[in-house]
C-alpha positions as semicolon CSV with decimal commas, in nm:
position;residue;x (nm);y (nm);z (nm)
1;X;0,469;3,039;3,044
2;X;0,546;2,774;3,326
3;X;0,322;2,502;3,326
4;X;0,099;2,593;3,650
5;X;0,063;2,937;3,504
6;X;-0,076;2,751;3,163
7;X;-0,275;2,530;3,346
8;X;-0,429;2,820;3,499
9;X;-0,525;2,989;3,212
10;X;-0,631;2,686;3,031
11;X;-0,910;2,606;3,368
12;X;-0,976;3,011;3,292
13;X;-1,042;2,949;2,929
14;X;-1,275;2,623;2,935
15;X;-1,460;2,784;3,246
16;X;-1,516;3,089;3,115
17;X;-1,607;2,962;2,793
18;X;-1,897;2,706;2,981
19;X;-2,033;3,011;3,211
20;X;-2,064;3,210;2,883
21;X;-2,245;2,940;2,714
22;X;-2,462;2,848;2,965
23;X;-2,579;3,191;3,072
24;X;-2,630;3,278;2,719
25;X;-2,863;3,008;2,688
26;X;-3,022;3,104;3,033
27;X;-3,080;3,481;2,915
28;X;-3,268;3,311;2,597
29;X;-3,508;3,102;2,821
30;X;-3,577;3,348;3,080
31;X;-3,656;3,598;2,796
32;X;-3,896;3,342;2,577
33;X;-4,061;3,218;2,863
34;X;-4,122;3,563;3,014
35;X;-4,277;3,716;2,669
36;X;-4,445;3,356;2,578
37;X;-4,421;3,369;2,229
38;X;-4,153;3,135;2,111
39;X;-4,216;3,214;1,741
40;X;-4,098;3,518;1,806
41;X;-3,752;3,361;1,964
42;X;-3,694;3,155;1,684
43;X;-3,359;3,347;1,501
44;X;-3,251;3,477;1,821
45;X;-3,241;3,092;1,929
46;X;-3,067;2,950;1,645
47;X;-2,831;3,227;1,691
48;X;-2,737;3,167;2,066
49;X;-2,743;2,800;2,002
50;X;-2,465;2,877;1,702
51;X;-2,250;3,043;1,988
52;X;-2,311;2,825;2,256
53;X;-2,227;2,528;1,997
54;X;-1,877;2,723;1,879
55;X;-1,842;2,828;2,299
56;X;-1,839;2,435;2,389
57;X;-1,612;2,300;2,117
58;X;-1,385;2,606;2,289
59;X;-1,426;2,424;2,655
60;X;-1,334;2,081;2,505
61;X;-1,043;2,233;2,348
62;X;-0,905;2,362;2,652
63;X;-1,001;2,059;2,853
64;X;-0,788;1,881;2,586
65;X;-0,460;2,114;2,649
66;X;-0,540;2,066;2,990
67;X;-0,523;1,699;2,973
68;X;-0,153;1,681;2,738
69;X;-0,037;1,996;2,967
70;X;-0,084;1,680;3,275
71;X;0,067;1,452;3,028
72;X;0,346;1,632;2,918
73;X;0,216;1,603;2,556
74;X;0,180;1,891;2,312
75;X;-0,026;1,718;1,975
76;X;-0,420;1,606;2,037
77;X;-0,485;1,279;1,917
78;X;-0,501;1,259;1,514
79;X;-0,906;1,206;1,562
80;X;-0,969;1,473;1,754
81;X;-0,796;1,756;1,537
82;X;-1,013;1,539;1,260
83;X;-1,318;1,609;1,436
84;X;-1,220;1,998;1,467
85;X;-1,160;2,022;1,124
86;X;-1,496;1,911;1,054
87;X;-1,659;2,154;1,309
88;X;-1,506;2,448;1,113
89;X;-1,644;2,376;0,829
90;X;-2,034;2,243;1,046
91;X;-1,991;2,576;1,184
92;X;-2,010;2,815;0,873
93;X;-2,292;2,574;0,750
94;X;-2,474;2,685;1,045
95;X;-2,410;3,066;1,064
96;X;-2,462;3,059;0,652
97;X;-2,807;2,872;0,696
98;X;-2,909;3,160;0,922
99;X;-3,151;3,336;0,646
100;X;-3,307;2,966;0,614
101;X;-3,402;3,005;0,963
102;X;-3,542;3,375;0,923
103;X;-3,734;3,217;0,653
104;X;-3,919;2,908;0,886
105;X;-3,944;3,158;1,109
106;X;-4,123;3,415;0,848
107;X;-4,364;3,100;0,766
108;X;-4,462;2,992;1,104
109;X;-4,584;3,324;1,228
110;X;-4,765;3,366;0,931
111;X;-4,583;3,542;0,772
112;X;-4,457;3,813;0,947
113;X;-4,164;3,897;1,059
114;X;-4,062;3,957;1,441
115;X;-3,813;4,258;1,343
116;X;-3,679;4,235;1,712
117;X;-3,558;3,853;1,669
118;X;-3,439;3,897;1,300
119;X;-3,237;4,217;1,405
120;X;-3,147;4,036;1,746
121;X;-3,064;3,694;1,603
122;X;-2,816;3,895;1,325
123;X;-2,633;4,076;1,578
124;X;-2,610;3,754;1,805
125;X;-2,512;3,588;1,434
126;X;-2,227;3,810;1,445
127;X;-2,140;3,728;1,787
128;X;-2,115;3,386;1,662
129;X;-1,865;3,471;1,335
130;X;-1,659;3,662;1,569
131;X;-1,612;3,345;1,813
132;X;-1,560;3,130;1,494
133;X;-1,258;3,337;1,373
134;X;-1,108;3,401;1,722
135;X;-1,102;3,030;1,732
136;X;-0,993;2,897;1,380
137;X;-0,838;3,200;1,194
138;X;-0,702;3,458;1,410
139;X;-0,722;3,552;1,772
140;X;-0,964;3,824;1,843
141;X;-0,949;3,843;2,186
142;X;-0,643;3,954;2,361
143;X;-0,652;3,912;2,754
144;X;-0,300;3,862;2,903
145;X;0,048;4,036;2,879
146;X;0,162;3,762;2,693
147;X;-0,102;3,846;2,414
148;X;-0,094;4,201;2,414
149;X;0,356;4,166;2,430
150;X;0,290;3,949;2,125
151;X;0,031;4,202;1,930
152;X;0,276;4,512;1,983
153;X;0,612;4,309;1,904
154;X;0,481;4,156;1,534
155;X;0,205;4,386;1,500
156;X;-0,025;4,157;1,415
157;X;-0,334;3,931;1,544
158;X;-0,243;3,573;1,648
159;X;-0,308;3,233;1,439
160;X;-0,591;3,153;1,657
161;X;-0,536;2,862;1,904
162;X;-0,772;2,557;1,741
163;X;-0,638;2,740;1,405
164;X;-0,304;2,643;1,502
165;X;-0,414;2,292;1,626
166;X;-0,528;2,251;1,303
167;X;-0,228;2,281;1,110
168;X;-0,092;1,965;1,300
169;X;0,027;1,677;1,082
170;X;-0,234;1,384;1,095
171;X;-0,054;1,027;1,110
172;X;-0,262;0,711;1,194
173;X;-0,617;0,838;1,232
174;X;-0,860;0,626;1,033
């Protein structure tokens, strides 16, 4: 691709990415404050805020290609694929501390369970998992001709794009 045409899709990435994450966390407001009781929101909003948390470490990583696409640069700074190693690992913490969470939540109501945000809250979960390996394992999501010319010629799913960051040689970070 010619750089405009990346830049393009790397200002389509990071803003889709934001809108996604913030209307995800606007759907989970409206709906708490409209039914009232928060304790029964609780999985459903450790779920969304699992997403929205992979969703915005997605927008900085495009704003960062975006930035060294200006540049004329191809490798993020050593700290930064440092800190995106750690968020891989932060992030299945999270998603694997989601019974935890169903548990709080199965104390604070008394113990009872709200099967609506336990079912809700896994199936957002998964929504989160699916995000995680799109980004750092392998691309999930295929969206251009370049992507789908690329599934049918190998016949198989992409490194996904932080994934790939990942694998860069660290020299000089601290």
């Amino acid at each position: 691709m010619d750089t405009l045409t990346l830049a393009r899709r790397y200002r389509y990435l990071w803003t889709g990415e934001a809108v996604s994450a913030t209307i995800f966390i606007i759907l989970l407001i409206t709906g708490a404050v409209r039914e009232g009781h928060w304790v029964n929101w609780i999985d459903r909003a450790y779920s969304v805020g699992i997403v929205a948390w992979i969703l915005v470490q997605a927008v900085v990583f495009w704003r960062w290609k975006l930035r060294l696409l200006a540049q004329e640069h191809r490798a993020l700074p050593p700290e930064v694929v440092l800190r995106f190693r750690w968020f891989k690992h932060l992030n299945w913490v999270l998603i694997v501390a989601f019974p935890l969470v169903v548990l709080v939540g199965w104390l604070l109501a008394g113990r009872r369970l709200s099967q609506a945000d336990v079912g809700l809250g896994t199936l957002i979960l998964l929504g989160a998992i699916l995000e995680q390996i799109n980004y750092y394992y392998y691309q999930l999501m295929y969206d251009s001709r370049y992507d789908w010319r690329y599934l049918m010629l190998y016949k198989r799913l992409r490194i996904g794009s932080i994934a790939k960051m990942l694998t860069q040689r660290i020299s000089g970070a601290g």
